[in-house]
Amino acid sequence: MYSFEKTTARMGKKFNSNFKLKMNLRKGFTLIELLVVIAIIGILSSVVLASLNKAREKGADAAVKSNLANVRAQAELVYDDTIPNTYLNVCANPTVMNAKAAAEAAGGAVGICNNTATGWALSVQMKSQGLFGAGSLTDYWCVDGGGKSELNDNQLGAGVTAC
């Protein structure tokens, strides 16, 4: 029995050392495994990037709306500061011009500001298109002195002071 135990003990050591050798050779990934992982990452990143572009457009649209909402408050300050009360200087006011420029930068197009003694309106193109309807190519956000703040399919015309 003594020699049998010695032999099995030696075989066990040999088996363990061969097993460890095989395990040492198997560390890492195969080329195919790496390519599959890279392909999956590529597919996921394309989905995420497509979503990010839409989110950026929505963010730009929110910037246009926010800047034009600020114009409405500033226009009322201009009206109150002018004696007699008039909206004639609204489009020339530096704060209104800065807000209009920021909205234009966010929307990517030049806006139109019209004012008369009794009213004003400002319209800037939105970054996202097709919001107004299926056939709409360009959409504009418009605010005016009457309190309107709405999406329109057309840019303001010359001298128009209502959305």
mmCIF file with all atom_site columns, C-alpha atoms in Angstrom:
data_model
loop_
_atom_site.group_PDB
_atom_site.id
_atom_site.type_symbol
_atom_site.label_atom_id
_atom_site.label_alt_id
_atom_site.label_comp_id
_atom_site.label_asym_id
_atom_site.label_entity_id
_atom_site.label_seq_id
_atom_site.pdbx_PDB_ins_code
_atom_site.Cartn_x
_atom_site.Cartn_y
_atom_site.Cartn_z
_atom_site.occupancy
_atom_site.B_iso_or_equiv
_atom_site.pdbx_formal_charge
_atom_site.auth_seq_id
_atom_site.auth_comp_id
_atom_site.auth_asym_id
_atom_site.auth_atom_id
_atom_site.pdbx_PDB_model_num
ATOM 1   C CA . MET A 1 1   ? 0.000   0.000   0.000   1.00 0.00 ? 1   MET A CA 1
ATOM 2   C CA . TYR A 1 2   ? 2.813   2.288   0.706   1.00 0.00 ? 2   TYR A CA 1
ATOM 3   C CA . SER A 1 3   ? 4.002   2.326   -2.901  1.00 0.00 ? 3   SER A CA 1
ATOM 4   C CA . PHE A 1 4   ? 0.409   2.700   -4.184  1.00 0.00 ? 4   PHE A CA 1
ATOM 5   C CA . GLU A 1 5   ? -0.085  5.811   -2.056  1.00 0.00 ? 5   GLU A CA 1
ATOM 6   C CA . LYS A 1 6   ? 3.218   7.227   -3.232  1.00 0.00 ? 6   LYS A CA 1
ATOM 7   C CA . THR A 1 7   ? 2.286   6.640   -6.866  1.00 0.00 ? 7   THR A CA 1
ATOM 8   C CA . THR A 1 8   ? -1.133  8.271   -6.583  1.00 0.00 ? 8   THR A CA 1
ATOM 9   C CA . ALA A 1 9   ? 0.366   11.203  -4.720  1.00 0.00 ? 9   ALA A CA 1
ATOM 10  C CA . ARG A 1 10  ? 2.904   11.679  -7.541  1.00 0.00 ? 10  ARG A CA 1
ATOM 11  C CA . MET A 1 11  ? 0.153   11.378  -10.171 1.00 0.00 ? 11  MET A CA 1
ATOM 12  C CA . GLY A 1 12  ? -1.914  13.931  -8.329  1.00 0.00 ? 12  GLY A CA 1
ATOM 13  C CA . LYS A 1 13  ? 0.973   16.372  -8.344  1.00 0.00 ? 13  LYS A CA 1
ATOM 14  C CA . LYS A 1 14  ? 1.567   15.723  -12.028 1.00 0.00 ? 14  LYS A CA 1
ATOM 15  C CA . PHE A 1 15  ? -2.138  16.179  -12.794 1.00 0.00 ? 15  PHE A CA 1
ATOM 16  C CA . ASN A 1 16  ? -2.292  19.416  -10.815 1.00 0.00 ? 16  ASN A CA 1
ATOM 17  C CA . SER A 1 17  ? 0.813   20.830  -12.492 1.00 0.00 ? 17  SER A CA 1
ATOM 18  C CA . ASN A 1 18  ? -0.521  19.939  -15.990 1.00 0.00 ? 18  ASN A CA 1
ATOM 19  C CA . PHE A 1 19  ? -3.875  21.501  -15.156 1.00 0.00 ? 19  PHE A CA 1
ATOM 20  C CA . LYS A 1 20  ? -2.188  24.682  -13.931 1.00 0.00 ? 20  LYS A CA 1
ATOM 21  C CA . LEU A 1 21  ? -0.080  24.814  -17.090 1.00 0.00 ? 21  LEU A CA 1
ATOM 22  C CA . LYS A 1 22  ? -3.180  24.590  -19.263 1.00 0.00 ? 22  LYS A CA 1
ATOM 23  C CA . MET A 1 23  ? -4.904  27.287  -17.207 1.00 0.00 ? 23  MET A CA 1
ATOM 24  C CA . ASN A 1 24  ? -1.889  29.576  -17.571 1.00 0.00 ? 24  ASN A CA 1
ATOM 25  C CA . LEU A 1 25  ? -1.996  29.182  -21.344 1.00 0.00 ? 25  LEU A CA 1
ATOM 26  C CA . ARG A 1 26  ? -5.743  30.068  -21.440 1.00 0.00 ? 26  ARG A CA 1
ATOM 27  C CA . LYS A 1 27  ? -5.485  33.547  -19.863 1.00 0.00 ? 27  LYS A CA 1
ATOM 28  C CA . GLY A 1 28  ? -6.899  36.400  -21.985 1.00 0.00 ? 28  GLY A CA 1
ATOM 29  C CA . PHE A 1 29  ? -9.458  36.632  -24.786 1.00 0.00 ? 29  PHE A CA 1
ATOM 30  C CA . THR A 1 30  ? -9.487  35.294  -28.299 1.00 0.00 ? 30  THR A CA 1
ATOM 31  C CA . LEU A 1 31  ? -9.543  37.622  -31.278 1.00 0.00 ? 31  LEU A CA 1
ATOM 32  C CA . ILE A 1 32  ? -13.146 36.730  -32.085 1.00 0.00 ? 32  ILE A CA 1
ATOM 33  C CA . GLU A 1 33  ? -14.276 37.501  -28.541 1.00 0.00 ? 33  GLU A CA 1
ATOM 34  C CA . LEU A 1 34  ? -12.624 40.918  -28.747 1.00 0.00 ? 34  LEU A CA 1
ATOM 35  C CA . LEU A 1 35  ? -14.179 41.641  -32.150 1.00 0.00 ? 35  LEU A CA 1
ATOM 36  C CA . VAL A 1 36  ? -17.646 40.731  -30.884 1.00 0.00 ? 36  VAL A CA 1
ATOM 37  C CA . VAL A 1 37  ? -17.255 43.068  -27.906 1.00 0.00 ? 37  VAL A CA 1
ATOM 38  C CA . ILE A 1 38  ? -16.033 45.893  -30.164 1.00 0.00 ? 38  ILE A CA 1
ATOM 39  C CA . ALA A 1 39  ? -18.999 45.374  -32.507 1.00 0.00 ? 39  ALA A CA 1
ATOM 40  C CA . ILE A 1 40  ? -21.450 45.511  -29.599 1.00 0.00 ? 40  ILE A CA 1
ATOM 41  C CA . ILE A 1 41  ? -19.848 48.699  -28.289 1.00 0.00 ? 41  ILE A CA 1
ATOM 42  C CA . GLY A 1 42  ? -20.076 50.232  -31.773 1.00 0.00 ? 42  GLY A CA 1
ATOM 43  C CA . ILE A 1 43  ? -23.770 49.436  -32.099 1.00 0.00 ? 43  ILE A CA 1
ATOM 44  C CA . LEU A 1 44  ? -24.559 50.818  -28.641 1.00 0.00 ? 44  LEU A CA 1
ATOM 45  C CA . SER A 1 45  ? -22.587 54.009  -29.267 1.00 0.00 ? 45  SER A CA 1
ATOM 46  C CA . SER A 1 46  ? -24.420 54.671  -32.542 1.00 0.00 ? 46  SER A CA 1
ATOM 47  C CA . VAL A 1 47  ? -27.760 54.384  -30.737 1.00 0.00 ? 47  VAL A CA 1
ATOM 48  C CA . VAL A 1 48  ? -26.602 56.753  -28.002 1.00 0.00 ? 48  VAL A CA 1
ATOM 49  C CA . LEU A 1 49  ? -25.217 59.304  -30.474 1.00 0.00 ? 49  LEU A CA 1
ATOM 50  C CA . ALA A 1 50  ? -28.477 59.338  -32.432 1.00 0.00 ? 50  ALA A CA 1
ATOM 51  C CA . SER A 1 51  ? -30.339 60.102  -29.206 1.00 0.00 ? 51  SER A CA 1
ATOM 52  C CA . LEU A 1 52  ? -27.862 62.820  -28.278 1.00 0.00 ? 52  LEU A CA 1
ATOM 53  C CA . ASN A 1 53  ? -28.401 64.687  -31.552 1.00 0.00 ? 53  ASN A CA 1
ATOM 54  C CA . LYS A 1 54  ? -32.145 64.852  -30.916 1.00 0.00 ? 54  LYS A CA 1
ATOM 55  C CA . ALA A 1 55  ? -31.510 65.987  -27.343 1.00 0.00 ? 55  ALA A CA 1
ATOM 56  C CA . ARG A 1 56  ? -29.187 68.739  -28.590 1.00 0.00 ? 56  ARG A CA 1
ATOM 57  C CA . GLU A 1 57  ? -31.880 70.000  -30.958 1.00 0.00 ? 57  GLU A CA 1
ATOM 58  C CA . LYS A 1 58  ? -34.405 70.063  -28.133 1.00 0.00 ? 58  LYS A CA 1
ATOM 59  C CA . GLY A 1 59  ? -31.910 71.920  -25.949 1.00 0.00 ? 59  GLY A CA 1
ATOM 60  C CA . ALA A 1 60  ? -31.371 74.527  -28.668 1.00 0.00 ? 60  ALA A CA 1
ATOM 61  C CA . ASP A 1 61  ? -35.147 74.925  -29.051 1.00 0.00 ? 61  ASP A CA 1
ATOM 62  C CA . ALA A 1 62  ? -35.467 75.448  -25.295 1.00 0.00 ? 62  ALA A CA 1
ATOM 63  C CA . ALA A 1 63  ? -32.755 78.123  -25.487 1.00 0.00 ? 63  ALA A CA 1
ATOM 64  C CA . VAL A 1 64  ? -34.686 79.947  -28.233 1.00 0.00 ? 64  VAL A CA 1
ATOM 65  C CA . LYS A 1 65  ? -37.898 79.863  -26.189 1.00 0.00 ? 65  LYS A CA 1
ATOM 66  C CA . SER A 1 66  ? -36.146 80.968  -23.005 1.00 0.00 ? 66  SER A CA 1
ATOM 67  C CA . ASN A 1 67  ? -34.390 83.906  -24.655 1.00 0.00 ? 67  ASN A CA 1
ATOM 68  C CA . LEU A 1 68  ? -37.601 85.087  -26.283 1.00 0.00 ? 68  LEU A CA 1
ATOM 69  C CA . ALA A 1 69  ? -39.447 84.822  -22.956 1.00 0.00 ? 69  ALA A CA 1
ATOM 70  C CA . ASN A 1 70  ? -36.798 87.126  -21.485 1.00 0.00 ? 70  ASN A CA 1
ATOM 71  C CA . VAL A 1 71  ? -37.402 89.566  -24.352 1.00 0.00 ? 71  VAL A CA 1
ATOM 72  C CA . ARG A 1 72  ? -41.056 89.817  -23.358 1.00 0.00 ? 72  ARG A CA 1
ATOM 73  C CA . ALA A 1 73  ? -40.136 90.909  -19.823 1.00 0.00 ? 73  ALA A CA 1
ATOM 74  C CA . GLN A 1 74  ? -37.527 93.363  -21.106 1.00 0.00 ? 74  GLN A CA 1
ATOM 75  C CA . ALA A 1 75  ? -39.981 94.846  -23.619 1.00 0.00 ? 75  ALA A CA 1
ATOM 76  C CA . GLU A 1 76  ? -42.362 95.686  -20.789 1.00 0.00 ? 76  GLU A CA 1
ATOM 77  C CA . LEU A 1 77  ? -39.527 97.364  -18.886 1.00 0.00 ? 77  LEU A CA 1
ATOM 78  C CA . VAL A 1 78  ? -38.725 99.439  -21.986 1.00 0.00 ? 78  VAL A CA 1
ATOM 79  C CA . TYR A 1 79  ? -42.408 100.362 -22.300 1.00 0.00 ? 79  TYR A CA 1
ATOM 80  C CA . ASP A 1 80  ? -42.608 101.432 -18.645 1.00 0.00 ? 80  ASP A CA 1
ATOM 81  C CA . ASP A 1 81  ? -39.368 103.457 -18.801 1.00 0.00 ? 81  ASP A CA 1
ATOM 82  C CA . THR A 1 82  ? -40.406 105.402 -21.906 1.00 0.00 ? 82  THR A CA 1
ATOM 83  C CA . ILE A 1 83  ? -42.453 108.579 -21.408 1.00 0.00 ? 83  ILE A CA 1
ATOM 84  C CA . PRO A 1 84  ? -44.967 108.620 -22.970 1.00 0.00 ? 84  PRO A CA 1
ATOM 85  C CA . ASN A 1 85  ? -45.279 104.821 -22.846 1.00 0.00 ? 85  ASN A CA 1
ATOM 86  C CA . THR A 1 86  ? -44.400 103.301 -26.204 1.00 0.00 ? 86  THR A CA 1
ATOM 87  C CA . TYR A 1 87  ? -42.869 100.158 -27.697 1.00 0.00 ? 87  TYR A CA 1
ATOM 88  C CA . LEU A 1 88  ? -40.907 102.093 -30.359 1.00 0.00 ? 88  LEU A CA 1
ATOM 89  C CA . ASN A 1 89  ? -37.474 101.334 -28.862 1.00 0.00 ? 89  ASN A CA 1
ATOM 90  C CA . VAL A 1 90  ? -37.998 97.664  -27.994 1.00 0.00 ? 90  VAL A CA 1
ATOM 91  C CA . CYS A 1 91  ? -36.036 96.196  -30.928 1.00 0.00 ? 91  CYS A CA 1
ATOM 92  C CA . ALA A 1 92  ? -33.195 98.712  -30.428 1.00 0.00 ? 92  ALA A CA 1
ATOM 93  C CA . ASN A 1 93  ? -32.832 98.000  -26.697 1.00 0.00 ? 93  ASN A CA 1
ATOM 94  C CA . PRO A 1 94  ? -29.399 96.439  -25.952 1.00 0.00 ? 94  PRO A CA 1
ATOM 95  C CA . THR A 1 95  ? -30.834 93.759  -23.636 1.00 0.00 ? 95  THR A CA 1
ATOM 96  C CA . VAL A 1 96  ? -33.431 92.774  -26.233 1.00 0.00 ? 96  VAL A CA 1
ATOM 97  C CA . MET A 1 97  ? -30.749 92.730  -28.941 1.00 0.00 ? 97  MET A CA 1
ATOM 98  C CA . ASN A 1 98  ? -28.524 90.456  -26.817 1.00 0.00 ? 98  ASN A CA 1
ATOM 99  C CA . ALA A 1 99  ? -31.389 88.048  -26.085 1.00 0.00 ? 99  ALA A CA 1
ATOM 100 C CA . LYS A 1 100 ? -32.325 88.050  -29.782 1.00 0.00 ? 100 LYS A CA 1
ATOM 101 C CA . ALA A 1 101 ? -28.700 87.321  -30.740 1.00 0.00 ? 101 ALA A CA 1
ATOM 102 C CA . ALA A 1 102 ? -28.550 84.427  -28.247 1.00 0.00 ? 102 ALA A CA 1
ATOM 103 C CA . ALA A 1 103 ? -31.809 83.004  -29.620 1.00 0.00 ? 103 ALA A CA 1
ATOM 104 C CA . GLU A 1 104 ? -30.497 83.346  -33.185 1.00 0.00 ? 104 GLU A CA 1
ATOM 105 C CA . ALA A 1 105 ? -27.285 81.550  -32.223 1.00 0.00 ? 105 ALA A CA 1
ATOM 106 C CA . ALA A 1 106 ? -29.272 78.699  -30.665 1.00 0.00 ? 106 ALA A CA 1
ATOM 107 C CA . GLY A 1 107 ? -31.711 78.468  -33.584 1.00 0.00 ? 107 GLY A CA 1
ATOM 108 C CA . GLY A 1 108 ? -29.083 78.918  -36.268 1.00 0.00 ? 108 GLY A CA 1
ATOM 109 C CA . ALA A 1 109 ? -30.870 81.634  -38.276 1.00 0.00 ? 109 ALA A CA 1
ATOM 110 C CA . VAL A 1 110 ? -31.537 85.364  -38.207 1.00 0.00 ? 110 VAL A CA 1
ATOM 111 C CA . GLY A 1 111 ? -34.696 86.439  -36.385 1.00 0.00 ? 111 GLY A CA 1
ATOM 112 C CA . ILE A 1 112 ? -37.030 89.326  -37.102 1.00 0.00 ? 112 ILE A CA 1
ATOM 113 C CA . CYS A 1 113 ? -38.036 91.995  -34.591 1.00 0.00 ? 113 CYS A CA 1
ATOM 114 C CA . ASN A 1 114 ? -40.763 94.517  -35.429 1.00 0.00 ? 114 ASN A CA 1
ATOM 115 C CA . ASN A 1 115 ? -42.026 97.318  -33.212 1.00 0.00 ? 115 ASN A CA 1
ATOM 116 C CA . THR A 1 116 ? -44.475 100.192 -33.419 1.00 0.00 ? 116 THR A CA 1
ATOM 117 C CA . ALA A 1 117 ? -45.716 102.634 -30.799 1.00 0.00 ? 117 ALA A CA 1
ATOM 118 C CA . THR A 1 118 ? -48.454 100.199 -29.760 1.00 0.00 ? 118 THR A CA 1
ATOM 119 C CA . GLY A 1 119 ? -46.921 96.754  -30.187 1.00 0.00 ? 119 GLY A CA 1
ATOM 120 C CA . TRP A 1 120 ? -43.929 94.562  -30.923 1.00 0.00 ? 120 TRP A CA 1
ATOM 121 C CA . ALA A 1 121 ? -43.185 91.019  -32.056 1.00 0.00 ? 121 ALA A CA 1
ATOM 122 C CA . LEU A 1 122 ? -40.058 88.899  -32.367 1.00 0.00 ? 122 LEU A CA 1
ATOM 123 C CA . SER A 1 123 ? -39.685 85.652  -34.292 1.00 0.00 ? 123 SER A CA 1
ATOM 124 C CA . VAL A 1 124 ? -36.669 83.300  -34.443 1.00 0.00 ? 124 VAL A CA 1
ATOM 125 C CA . GLN A 1 125 ? -36.245 80.020  -36.316 1.00 0.00 ? 125 GLN A CA 1
ATOM 126 C CA . MET A 1 126 ? -36.168 76.843  -34.221 1.00 0.00 ? 126 MET A CA 1
ATOM 127 C CA . LYS A 1 127 ? -33.334 74.310  -34.509 1.00 0.00 ? 127 LYS A CA 1
ATOM 128 C CA . SER A 1 128 ? -35.740 71.355  -34.844 1.00 0.00 ? 128 SER A CA 1
ATOM 129 C CA . GLN A 1 129 ? -37.818 71.351  -37.991 1.00 0.00 ? 129 GLN A CA 1
ATOM 130 C CA . GLY A 1 130 ? -41.187 69.802  -38.781 1.00 0.00 ? 130 GLY A CA 1
ATOM 131 C CA . LEU A 1 131 ? -42.613 70.656  -35.354 1.00 0.00 ? 131 LEU A CA 1
ATOM 132 C CA . PHE A 1 132 ? -45.505 72.736  -36.699 1.00 0.00 ? 132 PHE A CA 1
ATOM 133 C CA . GLY A 1 133 ? -46.770 70.006  -39.005 1.00 0.00 ? 133 GLY A CA 1
ATOM 134 C CA . ALA A 1 134 ? -45.744 67.240  -41.367 1.00 0.00 ? 134 ALA A CA 1
ATOM 135 C CA . GLY A 1 135 ? -45.324 69.606  -44.335 1.00 0.00 ? 135 GLY A CA 1
ATOM 136 C CA . SER A 1 136 ? -43.491 72.252  -42.330 1.00 0.00 ? 136 SER A CA 1
ATOM 137 C CA . LEU A 1 137 ? -39.921 72.808  -43.467 1.00 0.00 ? 137 LEU A CA 1
ATOM 138 C CA . THR A 1 138 ? -39.015 75.632  -41.101 1.00 0.00 ? 138 THR A CA 1
ATOM 139 C CA . ASP A 1 139 ? -40.592 76.448  -37.761 1.00 0.00 ? 139 ASP A CA 1
ATOM 140 C CA . TYR A 1 140 ? -40.382 79.727  -35.858 1.00 0.00 ? 140 TYR A CA 1
ATOM 141 C CA . TRP A 1 141 ? -40.976 80.655  -32.236 1.00 0.00 ? 141 TRP A CA 1
ATOM 142 C CA . CYS A 1 142 ? -42.779 83.965  -31.938 1.00 0.00 ? 142 CYS A CA 1
ATOM 143 C CA . VAL A 1 143 ? -43.465 86.250  -28.966 1.00 0.00 ? 143 VAL A CA 1
ATOM 144 C CA . ASP A 1 144 ? -45.328 89.550  -29.030 1.00 0.00 ? 144 ASP A CA 1
ATOM 145 C CA . GLY A 1 145 ? -46.504 92.397  -26.825 1.00 0.00 ? 145 GLY A CA 1
ATOM 146 C CA . GLY A 1 146 ? -49.982 90.900  -26.582 1.00 0.00 ? 146 GLY A CA 1
ATOM 147 C CA . GLY A 1 147 ? -48.687 87.977  -24.515 1.00 0.00 ? 147 GLY A CA 1
ATOM 148 C CA . LYS A 1 148 ? -48.551 85.357  -27.258 1.00 0.00 ? 148 LYS A CA 1
ATOM 149 C CA . SER A 1 149 ? -45.703 82.883  -27.298 1.00 0.00 ? 149 SER A CA 1
ATOM 150 C CA . GLU A 1 150 ? -46.245 80.275  -29.977 1.00 0.00 ? 150 GLU A CA 1
ATOM 151 C CA . LEU A 1 151 ? -44.856 78.101  -32.729 1.00 0.00 ? 151 LEU A CA 1
ATOM 152 C CA . ASN A 1 152 ? -45.502 79.345  -36.264 1.00 0.00 ? 152 ASN A CA 1
ATOM 153 C CA . ASP A 1 153 ? -44.869 77.932  -39.704 1.00 0.00 ? 153 ASP A CA 1
ATOM 154 C CA . ASN A 1 154 ? -43.836 81.322  -41.127 1.00 0.00 ? 154 ASN A CA 1
ATOM 155 C CA . GLN A 1 155 ? -41.415 84.065  -40.162 1.00 0.00 ? 155 GLN A CA 1
ATOM 156 C CA . LEU A 1 156 ? -42.872 87.455  -39.222 1.00 0.00 ? 156 LEU A CA 1
ATOM 157 C CA . GLY A 1 157 ? -43.611 89.753  -42.127 1.00 0.00 ? 157 GLY A CA 1
ATOM 158 C CA . ALA A 1 158 ? -42.333 93.330  -42.319 1.00 0.00 ? 158 ALA A CA 1
ATOM 159 C CA . GLY A 1 159 ? -44.105 95.583  -39.833 1.00 0.00 ? 159 GLY A CA 1
ATOM 160 C CA . VAL A 1 160 ? -46.163 92.758  -38.274 1.00 0.00 ? 160 VAL A CA 1
ATOM 161 C CA . THR A 1 161 ? -46.425 93.168  -34.488 1.00 0.00 ? 161 THR A CA 1
ATOM 162 C CA . ALA A 1 162 ? -48.566 90.151  -33.596 1.00 0.00 ? 162 ALA A CA 1
ATOM 163 C CA . CYS A 1 163 ? -47.775 86.453  -33.828 1.00 0.00 ? 163 CYS A CA 1
#
